[in-house]
């Protein structure tokens, strides 16, 4: 019985550790975009509509510009969310979900592993961005809580899970 328990713990450690062993190249998820294409102060900006705080960044680009994988990812969902409109959710290294919202088009299907730089879709204004300037809303969510990141800001406990995309892209 004890040997089985150790085997399960060892297997879980290998799976979790494996997520940290995957190479993590990092590119801005909009083709041709630079740091000048987003406002550096919008991550965790408040007030931000019904969500309270803005848990990502908006990368502005022309409608139809390519949205690309910012790192090596497994596409786990493509479809519609109310506020996000046409969205893609992809699992990347270190057990992080990359969320792409307000897309005009979706190219990649769920279940595909794609390398950094692969076209996932196109910048748009779907969801609650309808009628606003075309942009990609980009968020990163850690599936493993980072308790040290929590603070006393509004919804600051959620910072255990939400990673600042600007820091991620510019490190």
mmCIF file with all atom_site columns, C-alpha atoms in Angstrom:
data_model
loop_
_atom_site.group_PDB
_atom_site.id
_atom_site.type_symbol
_atom_site.label_atom_id
_atom_site.label_alt_id
_atom_site.label_comp_id
_atom_site.label_asym_id
_atom_site.label_entity_id
_atom_site.label_seq_id
_atom_site.pdbx_PDB_ins_code
_atom_site.Cartn_x
_atom_site.Cartn_y
_atom_site.Cartn_z
_atom_site.occupancy
_atom_site.B_iso_or_equiv
_atom_site.pdbx_formal_charge
_atom_site.auth_seq_id
_atom_site.auth_comp_id
_atom_site.auth_asym_id
_atom_site.auth_atom_id
_atom_site.pdbx_PDB_model_num
ATOM 1   C CA . UNK A 1 1   ? 0.000   0.000  0.000   1.00 0.00 ? 1   UNK A CA 1
ATOM 2   C CA . UNK A 1 2   ? 2.766   2.450  0.922   1.00 0.00 ? 2   UNK A CA 1
ATOM 3   C CA . UNK A 1 3   ? 4.655   1.678  -2.314  1.00 0.00 ? 3   UNK A CA 1
ATOM 4   C CA . UNK A 1 4   ? 1.550   2.549  -4.363  1.00 0.00 ? 4   UNK A CA 1
ATOM 5   C CA . UNK A 1 5   ? 1.228   5.874  -2.542  1.00 0.00 ? 5   UNK A CA 1
ATOM 6   C CA . UNK A 1 6   ? 4.863   6.738  -3.311  1.00 0.00 ? 6   UNK A CA 1
ATOM 7   C CA . UNK A 1 7   ? 4.343   5.718  -6.916  1.00 0.00 ? 7   UNK A CA 1
ATOM 8   C CA . UNK A 1 8   ? 1.311   8.022  -7.227  1.00 0.00 ? 8   UNK A CA 1
ATOM 9   C CA . UNK A 1 9   ? 3.225   10.913 -5.626  1.00 0.00 ? 9   UNK A CA 1
ATOM 10  C CA . UNK A 1 10  ? 6.226   10.308 -7.904  1.00 0.00 ? 10  UNK A CA 1
ATOM 11  C CA . UNK A 1 11  ? 3.997   10.153 -10.985 1.00 0.00 ? 11  UNK A CA 1
ATOM 12  C CA . UNK A 1 12  ? 2.208   13.387 -10.007 1.00 0.00 ? 12  UNK A CA 1
ATOM 13  C CA . UNK A 1 13  ? 5.572   15.105 -9.432  1.00 0.00 ? 13  UNK A CA 1
ATOM 14  C CA . UNK A 1 14  ? 6.775   13.964 -12.868 1.00 0.00 ? 14  UNK A CA 1
ATOM 15  C CA . UNK A 1 15  ? 3.633   15.274 -14.584 1.00 0.00 ? 15  UNK A CA 1
ATOM 16  C CA . UNK A 1 16  ? 3.754   18.627 -12.767 1.00 0.00 ? 16  UNK A CA 1
ATOM 17  C CA . UNK A 1 17  ? 7.499   18.921 -13.280 1.00 0.00 ? 17  UNK A CA 1
ATOM 18  C CA . UNK A 1 18  ? 7.117   18.020 -16.949 1.00 0.00 ? 18  UNK A CA 1
ATOM 19  C CA . UNK A 1 19  ? 5.074   21.178 -17.469 1.00 0.00 ? 19  UNK A CA 1
ATOM 20  C CA . UNK A 1 20  ? 8.101   23.163 -16.334 1.00 0.00 ? 20  UNK A CA 1
ATOM 21  C CA . UNK A 1 21  ? 10.458  21.282 -18.667 1.00 0.00 ? 21  UNK A CA 1
ATOM 22  C CA . UNK A 1 22  ? 8.677   22.330 -21.875 1.00 0.00 ? 22  UNK A CA 1
ATOM 23  C CA . UNK A 1 23  ? 10.610  25.052 -23.757 1.00 0.00 ? 23  UNK A CA 1
ATOM 24  C CA . UNK A 1 24  ? 8.958   28.468 -23.408 1.00 0.00 ? 24  UNK A CA 1
ATOM 25  C CA . UNK A 1 25  ? 9.879   30.859 -26.202 1.00 0.00 ? 25  UNK A CA 1
ATOM 26  C CA . UNK A 1 26  ? 7.918   34.113 -25.832 1.00 0.00 ? 26  UNK A CA 1
ATOM 27  C CA . UNK A 1 27  ? 6.565   36.331 -28.608 1.00 0.00 ? 27  UNK A CA 1
ATOM 28  C CA . UNK A 1 28  ? 3.938   39.078 -28.633 1.00 0.00 ? 28  UNK A CA 1
ATOM 29  C CA . UNK A 1 29  ? 0.673   37.354 -29.641 1.00 0.00 ? 29  UNK A CA 1
ATOM 30  C CA . UNK A 1 30  ? -0.192  39.801 -32.430 1.00 0.00 ? 30  UNK A CA 1
ATOM 31  C CA . UNK A 1 31  ? 1.926   39.655 -35.568 1.00 0.00 ? 31  UNK A CA 1
ATOM 32  C CA . UNK A 1 32  ? 3.935   42.859 -35.988 1.00 0.00 ? 32  UNK A CA 1
ATOM 33  C CA . UNK A 1 33  ? 2.875   44.322 -32.621 1.00 0.00 ? 33  UNK A CA 1
ATOM 34  C CA . UNK A 1 34  ? 5.292   46.043 -30.273 1.00 0.00 ? 34  UNK A CA 1
ATOM 35  C CA . UNK A 1 35  ? 5.096   47.298 -26.690 1.00 0.00 ? 35  UNK A CA 1
ATOM 36  C CA . UNK A 1 36  ? 3.717   50.560 -28.118 1.00 0.00 ? 36  UNK A CA 1
ATOM 37  C CA . UNK A 1 37  ? 0.509   48.725 -29.090 1.00 0.00 ? 37  UNK A CA 1
ATOM 38  C CA . UNK A 1 38  ? -0.795  48.288 -25.523 1.00 0.00 ? 38  UNK A CA 1
ATOM 39  C CA . UNK A 1 39  ? -1.240  50.499 -22.495 1.00 0.00 ? 39  UNK A CA 1
ATOM 40  C CA . UNK A 1 40  ? 1.200   49.345 -19.826 1.00 0.00 ? 40  UNK A CA 1
ATOM 41  C CA . UNK A 1 41  ? -1.206  50.427 -17.069 1.00 0.00 ? 41  UNK A CA 1
ATOM 42  C CA . UNK A 1 42  ? -4.247  48.323 -18.005 1.00 0.00 ? 42  UNK A CA 1
ATOM 43  C CA . UNK A 1 43  ? -3.339  45.079 -16.237 1.00 0.00 ? 43  UNK A CA 1
ATOM 44  C CA . UNK A 1 44  ? -5.382  45.070 -13.023 1.00 0.00 ? 44  UNK A CA 1
ATOM 45  C CA . UNK A 1 45  ? -6.822  48.480 -13.909 1.00 0.00 ? 45  UNK A CA 1
ATOM 46  C CA . UNK A 1 46  ? -10.094 49.375 -12.196 1.00 0.00 ? 46  UNK A CA 1
ATOM 47  C CA . UNK A 1 47  ? -12.923 50.023 -12.516 1.00 0.00 ? 47  UNK A CA 1
ATOM 48  C CA . UNK A 1 48  ? -13.333 47.768 -15.545 1.00 0.00 ? 48  UNK A CA 1
ATOM 49  C CA . UNK A 1 49  ? -16.981 47.081 -16.336 1.00 0.00 ? 49  UNK A CA 1
ATOM 50  C CA . UNK A 1 50  ? -18.745 44.148 -14.744 1.00 0.00 ? 50  UNK A CA 1
ATOM 51  C CA . UNK A 1 51  ? -15.491 42.239 -14.157 1.00 0.00 ? 51  UNK A CA 1
ATOM 52  C CA . UNK A 1 52  ? -14.273 44.906 -11.721 1.00 0.00 ? 52  UNK A CA 1
ATOM 53  C CA . UNK A 1 53  ? -10.614 44.816 -12.730 1.00 0.00 ? 53  UNK A CA 1
ATOM 54  C CA . UNK A 1 54  ? -8.944  44.209 -16.096 1.00 0.00 ? 54  UNK A CA 1
ATOM 55  C CA . UNK A 1 55  ? -7.117  40.904 -15.751 1.00 0.00 ? 55  UNK A CA 1
ATOM 56  C CA . UNK A 1 56  ? -5.163  41.117 -18.991 1.00 0.00 ? 56  UNK A CA 1
ATOM 57  C CA . UNK A 1 57  ? -3.957  43.569 -21.606 1.00 0.00 ? 57  UNK A CA 1
ATOM 58  C CA . UNK A 1 58  ? -5.496  44.809 -24.830 1.00 0.00 ? 58  UNK A CA 1
ATOM 59  C CA . UNK A 1 59  ? -3.140  44.737 -27.801 1.00 0.00 ? 59  UNK A CA 1
ATOM 60  C CA . UNK A 1 60  ? -4.463  47.099 -30.475 1.00 0.00 ? 60  UNK A CA 1
ATOM 61  C CA . UNK A 1 61  ? -4.053  46.220 -34.141 1.00 0.00 ? 61  UNK A CA 1
ATOM 62  C CA . UNK A 1 62  ? -5.940  46.440 -37.410 1.00 0.00 ? 62  UNK A CA 1
ATOM 63  C CA . UNK A 1 63  ? -8.919  44.129 -37.677 1.00 0.00 ? 63  UNK A CA 1
ATOM 64  C CA . UNK A 1 64  ? -7.767  40.877 -39.280 1.00 0.00 ? 64  UNK A CA 1
ATOM 65  C CA . UNK A 1 65  ? -4.144  41.056 -38.066 1.00 0.00 ? 65  UNK A CA 1
ATOM 66  C CA . UNK A 1 66  ? -2.789  37.613 -37.185 1.00 0.00 ? 66  UNK A CA 1
ATOM 67  C CA . UNK A 1 67  ? -3.090  36.450 -33.581 1.00 0.00 ? 67  UNK A CA 1
ATOM 68  C CA . UNK A 1 68  ? -0.200  34.071 -32.957 1.00 0.00 ? 68  UNK A CA 1
ATOM 69  C CA . UNK A 1 69  ? 0.772   31.603 -30.254 1.00 0.00 ? 69  UNK A CA 1
ATOM 70  C CA . UNK A 1 70  ? 3.010   33.487 -27.802 1.00 0.00 ? 70  UNK A CA 1
ATOM 71  C CA . UNK A 1 71  ? 4.742   30.246 -26.812 1.00 0.00 ? 71  UNK A CA 1
ATOM 72  C CA . UNK A 1 72  ? 4.416   26.522 -27.485 1.00 0.00 ? 72  UNK A CA 1
ATOM 73  C CA . UNK A 1 73  ? 0.797   25.656 -26.623 1.00 0.00 ? 73  UNK A CA 1
ATOM 74  C CA . UNK A 1 74  ? -1.898  23.010 -26.706 1.00 0.00 ? 74  UNK A CA 1
ATOM 75  C CA . UNK A 1 75  ? -5.165  24.553 -27.939 1.00 0.00 ? 75  UNK A CA 1
ATOM 76  C CA . UNK A 1 76  ? -7.775  23.337 -25.436 1.00 0.00 ? 76  UNK A CA 1
ATOM 77  C CA . UNK A 1 77  ? -10.802 25.437 -26.437 1.00 0.00 ? 77  UNK A CA 1
ATOM 78  C CA . UNK A 1 78  ? -11.988 27.505 -29.359 1.00 0.00 ? 78  UNK A CA 1
ATOM 79  C CA . UNK A 1 79  ? -15.443 29.005 -29.467 1.00 0.00 ? 79  UNK A CA 1
ATOM 80  C CA . UNK A 1 80  ? -17.612 31.743 -27.985 1.00 0.00 ? 80  UNK A CA 1
ATOM 81  C CA . UNK A 1 81  ? -17.724 33.316 -24.524 1.00 0.00 ? 81  UNK A CA 1
ATOM 82  C CA . UNK A 1 82  ? -20.184 36.134 -23.735 1.00 0.00 ? 82  UNK A CA 1
ATOM 83  C CA . UNK A 1 83  ? -17.840 39.025 -22.951 1.00 0.00 ? 83  UNK A CA 1
ATOM 84  C CA . UNK A 1 84  ? -14.879 37.630 -24.865 1.00 0.00 ? 84  UNK A CA 1
ATOM 85  C CA . UNK A 1 85  ? -16.767 36.887 -28.083 1.00 0.00 ? 85  UNK A CA 1
ATOM 86  C CA . UNK A 1 86  ? -14.737 34.537 -30.264 1.00 0.00 ? 86  UNK A CA 1
ATOM 87  C CA . UNK A 1 87  ? -11.996 33.119 -28.034 1.00 0.00 ? 87  UNK A CA 1
ATOM 88  C CA . UNK A 1 88  ? -9.186  30.600 -27.891 1.00 0.00 ? 88  UNK A CA 1
ATOM 89  C CA . UNK A 1 89  ? -7.806  29.064 -24.695 1.00 0.00 ? 89  UNK A CA 1
ATOM 90  C CA . UNK A 1 90  ? -4.441  27.305 -24.899 1.00 0.00 ? 90  UNK A CA 1
ATOM 91  C CA . UNK A 1 91  ? -2.321  25.483 -22.328 1.00 0.00 ? 91  UNK A CA 1
ATOM 92  C CA . UNK A 1 92  ? 1.321   26.505 -22.307 1.00 0.00 ? 92  UNK A CA 1
ATOM 93  C CA . UNK A 1 93  ? 4.447   25.624 -20.335 1.00 0.00 ? 93  UNK A CA 1
ATOM 94  C CA . UNK A 1 94  ? 4.408   25.902 -16.541 1.00 0.00 ? 94  UNK A CA 1
ATOM 95  C CA . UNK A 1 95  ? 0.704   24.948 -16.502 1.00 0.00 ? 95  UNK A CA 1
ATOM 96  C CA . UNK A 1 96  ? -0.444  28.362 -17.746 1.00 0.00 ? 96  UNK A CA 1
ATOM 97  C CA . UNK A 1 97  ? -3.598  29.032 -19.738 1.00 0.00 ? 97  UNK A CA 1
ATOM 98  C CA . UNK A 1 98  ? -3.309  31.691 -22.429 1.00 0.00 ? 98  UNK A CA 1
ATOM 99  C CA . UNK A 1 99  ? -6.652  33.369 -23.195 1.00 0.00 ? 99  UNK A CA 1
ATOM 100 C CA . UNK A 1 100 ? -7.216  35.235 -26.471 1.00 0.00 ? 100 UNK A CA 1
ATOM 101 C CA . UNK A 1 101 ? -10.496 37.189 -26.792 1.00 0.00 ? 101 UNK A CA 1
ATOM 102 C CA . UNK A 1 102 ? -12.423 39.456 -29.195 1.00 0.00 ? 102 UNK A CA 1
ATOM 103 C CA . UNK A 1 103 ? -11.188 37.508 -32.228 1.00 0.00 ? 103 UNK A CA 1
ATOM 104 C CA . UNK A 1 104 ? -12.585 38.107 -35.697 1.00 0.00 ? 104 UNK A CA 1
ATOM 105 C CA . UNK A 1 105 ? -11.623 34.609 -36.891 1.00 0.00 ? 105 UNK A CA 1
ATOM 106 C CA . UNK A 1 106 ? -10.371 31.410 -35.269 1.00 0.00 ? 106 UNK A CA 1
ATOM 107 C CA . UNK A 1 107 ? -7.874  29.266 -37.189 1.00 0.00 ? 107 UNK A CA 1
ATOM 108 C CA . UNK A 1 108 ? -6.585  26.555 -34.860 1.00 0.00 ? 108 UNK A CA 1
ATOM 109 C CA . UNK A 1 109 ? -8.696  23.642 -33.671 1.00 0.00 ? 109 UNK A CA 1
ATOM 110 C CA . UNK A 1 110 ? -8.857  22.281 -30.129 1.00 0.00 ? 110 UNK A CA 1
ATOM 111 C CA . UNK A 1 111 ? -6.499  19.432 -29.380 1.00 0.00 ? 111 UNK A CA 1
ATOM 112 C CA . UNK A 1 112 ? -3.632  20.676 -31.567 1.00 0.00 ? 112 UNK A CA 1
ATOM 113 C CA . UNK A 1 113 ? -0.165  21.341 -30.242 1.00 0.00 ? 113 UNK A CA 1
ATOM 114 C CA . UNK A 1 114 ? 1.320   24.372 -31.968 1.00 0.00 ? 114 UNK A CA 1
ATOM 115 C CA . UNK A 1 115 ? 4.710   26.086 -31.673 1.00 0.00 ? 115 UNK A CA 1
ATOM 116 C CA . UNK A 1 116 ? 5.219   29.743 -30.805 1.00 0.00 ? 116 UNK A CA 1
ATOM 117 C CA . UNK A 1 117 ? 4.411   31.995 -33.764 1.00 0.00 ? 117 UNK A CA 1
ATOM 118 C CA . UNK A 1 118 ? 1.671   29.765 -35.222 1.00 0.00 ? 118 UNK A CA 1
ATOM 119 C CA . UNK A 1 119 ? -1.402  31.695 -36.423 1.00 0.00 ? 119 UNK A CA 1
ATOM 120 C CA . UNK A 1 120 ? -4.327  31.028 -34.066 1.00 0.00 ? 120 UNK A CA 1
ATOM 121 C CA . UNK A 1 121 ? -6.829  33.533 -35.412 1.00 0.00 ? 121 UNK A CA 1
ATOM 122 C CA . UNK A 1 122 ? -7.342  37.178 -36.286 1.00 0.00 ? 122 UNK A CA 1
ATOM 123 C CA . UNK A 1 123 ? -7.763  40.374 -34.246 1.00 0.00 ? 123 UNK A CA 1
ATOM 124 C CA . UNK A 1 124 ? -11.335 41.577 -34.076 1.00 0.00 ? 124 UNK A CA 1
ATOM 125 C CA . UNK A 1 125 ? -14.009 43.248 -31.990 1.00 0.00 ? 125 UNK A CA 1
ATOM 126 C CA . UNK A 1 126 ? -16.298 40.369 -30.999 1.00 0.00 ? 126 UNK A CA 1
ATOM 127 C CA . UNK A 1 127 ? -18.041 40.058 -27.631 1.00 0.00 ? 127 UNK A CA 1
ATOM 128 C CA . UNK A 1 128 ? -18.242 43.170 -25.491 1.00 0.00 ? 128 UNK A CA 1
ATOM 129 C CA . UNK A 1 129 ? -15.672 44.876 -27.768 1.00 0.00 ? 129 UNK A CA 1
ATOM 130 C CA . UNK A 1 130 ? -18.270 45.192 -30.557 1.00 0.00 ? 130 UNK A CA 1
ATOM 131 C CA . UNK A 1 131 ? -18.137 48.692 -31.994 1.00 0.00 ? 131 UNK A CA 1
ATOM 132 C CA . UNK A 1 132 ? -14.833 49.494 -30.287 1.00 0.00 ? 132 UNK A CA 1
ATOM 133 C CA . UNK A 1 133 ? -11.357 49.633 -31.805 1.00 0.00 ? 133 UNK A CA 1
ATOM 134 C CA . UNK A 1 134 ? -10.160 46.170 -32.879 1.00 0.00 ? 134 UNK A CA 1
ATOM 135 C CA . UNK A 1 135 ? -7.826  44.557 -30.365 1.00 0.00 ? 135 UNK A CA 1
ATOM 136 C CA . UNK A 1 136 ? -6.761  41.286 -28.789 1.00 0.00 ? 136 UNK A CA 1
ATOM 137 C CA . UNK A 1 137 ? -7.532  40.858 -25.110 1.00 0.00 ? 137 UNK A CA 1
ATOM 138 C CA . UNK A 1 138 ? -4.719  38.642 -23.792 1.00 0.00 ? 138 UNK A CA 1
ATOM 139 C CA . UNK A 1 139 ? -4.669  37.059 -20.335 1.00 0.00 ? 139 UNK A CA 1
ATOM 140 C CA . UNK A 1 140 ? -2.499  34.421 -18.707 1.00 0.00 ? 140 UNK A CA 1
ATOM 141 C CA . UNK A 1 141 ? -3.814  32.226 -15.889 1.00 0.00 ? 141 UNK A CA 1
ATOM 142 C CA . UNK A 1 142 ? -1.614  29.932 -13.803 1.00 0.00 ? 142 UNK A CA 1
ATOM 143 C CA . UNK A 1 143 ? -3.305  26.650 -12.916 1.00 0.00 ? 143 UNK A CA 1
ATOM 144 C CA . UNK A 1 144 ? -0.946  26.378 -9.946  1.00 0.00 ? 144 UNK A CA 1
ATOM 145 C CA . UNK A 1 145 ? -1.528  29.202 -7.434  1.00 0.00 ? 145 UNK A CA 1
ATOM 146 C CA . UNK A 1 146 ? 1.307   31.665 -6.870  1.00 0.00 ? 146 UNK A CA 1
ATOM 147 C CA . UNK A 1 147 ? 0.362   32.663 -3.321  1.00 0.00 ? 147 UNK A CA 1
ATOM 148 C CA . UNK A 1 148 ? 3.192   35.228 -3.080  1.00 0.00 ? 148 UNK A CA 1
ATOM 149 C CA . UNK A 1 149 ? 1.526   37.286 -5.842  1.00 0.00 ? 149 UNK A CA 1
ATOM 150 C CA . UNK A 1 150 ? -1.640  38.045 -3.844  1.00 0.00 ? 150 UNK A CA 1
ATOM 151 C CA . UNK A 1 151 ? -2.079  41.548 -2.466  1.00 0.00 ? 151 UNK A CA 1
ATOM 152 C CA . UNK A 1 152 ? -4.690  43.863 -0.931  1.00 0.00 ? 152 UNK A CA 1
ATOM 153 C CA . UNK A 1 153 ? -5.868  45.402 -4.221  1.00 0.00 ? 153 UNK A CA 1
ATOM 154 C CA . UNK A 1 154 ? -9.398  44.841 -5.480  1.00 0.00 ? 154 UNK A CA 1
ATOM 155 C CA . UNK A 1 155 ? -9.691  41.094 -6.176  1.00 0.00 ? 155 UNK A CA 1
ATOM 156 C CA . UNK A 1 156 ? -5.988  40.886 -5.231  1.00 0.00 ? 156 UNK A CA 1
ATOM 157 C CA . UNK A 1 157 ? -6.389  37.264 -4.149  1.00 0.00 ? 157 UNK A CA 1
ATOM 158 C CA . UNK A 1 158 ? -6.920  36.438 -7.859  1.00 0.00 ? 158 UNK A CA 1
ATOM 159 C CA . UNK A 1 159 ? -3.367  37.580 -8.576  1.00 0.00 ? 159 UNK A CA 1
ATOM 160 C CA . UNK A 1 160 ? -2.384  34.134 -7.282  1.00 0.00 ? 160 UNK A CA 1
ATOM 161 C CA . UNK A 1 161 ? -3.657  32.930 -10.655 1.00 0.00 ? 161 UNK A CA 1
ATOM 162 C CA . UNK A 1 162 ? -3.506  35.860 -13.105 1.00 0.00 ? 162 UNK A CA 1
ATOM 163 C CA . UNK A 1 163 ? -0.071  36.711 -14.488 1.00 0.00 ? 163 UNK A CA 1
ATOM 164 C CA . UNK A 1 164 ? 0.730   40.156 -15.863 1.00 0.00 ? 164 UNK A CA 1
ATOM 165 C CA . UNK A 1 165 ? 1.117   39.580 -19.640 1.00 0.00 ? 165 UNK A CA 1
ATOM 166 C CA . UNK A 1 166 ? 3.397   42.617 -19.948 1.00 0.00 ? 166 UNK A CA 1
ATOM 167 C CA . UNK A 1 167 ? 5.889   41.163 -17.494 1.00 0.00 ? 167 UNK A CA 1
ATOM 168 C CA . UNK A 1 168 ? 5.574   37.773 -19.186 1.00 0.00 ? 168 UNK A CA 1
ATOM 169 C CA . UNK A 1 169 ? 6.246   39.185 -22.662 1.00 0.00 ? 169 UNK A CA 1
ATOM 170 C CA . UNK A 1 170 ? 9.047   41.577 -21.737 1.00 0.00 ? 170 UNK A CA 1
ATOM 171 C CA . UNK A 1 171 ? 11.182  39.427 -19.411 1.00 0.00 ? 171 UNK A CA 1
#
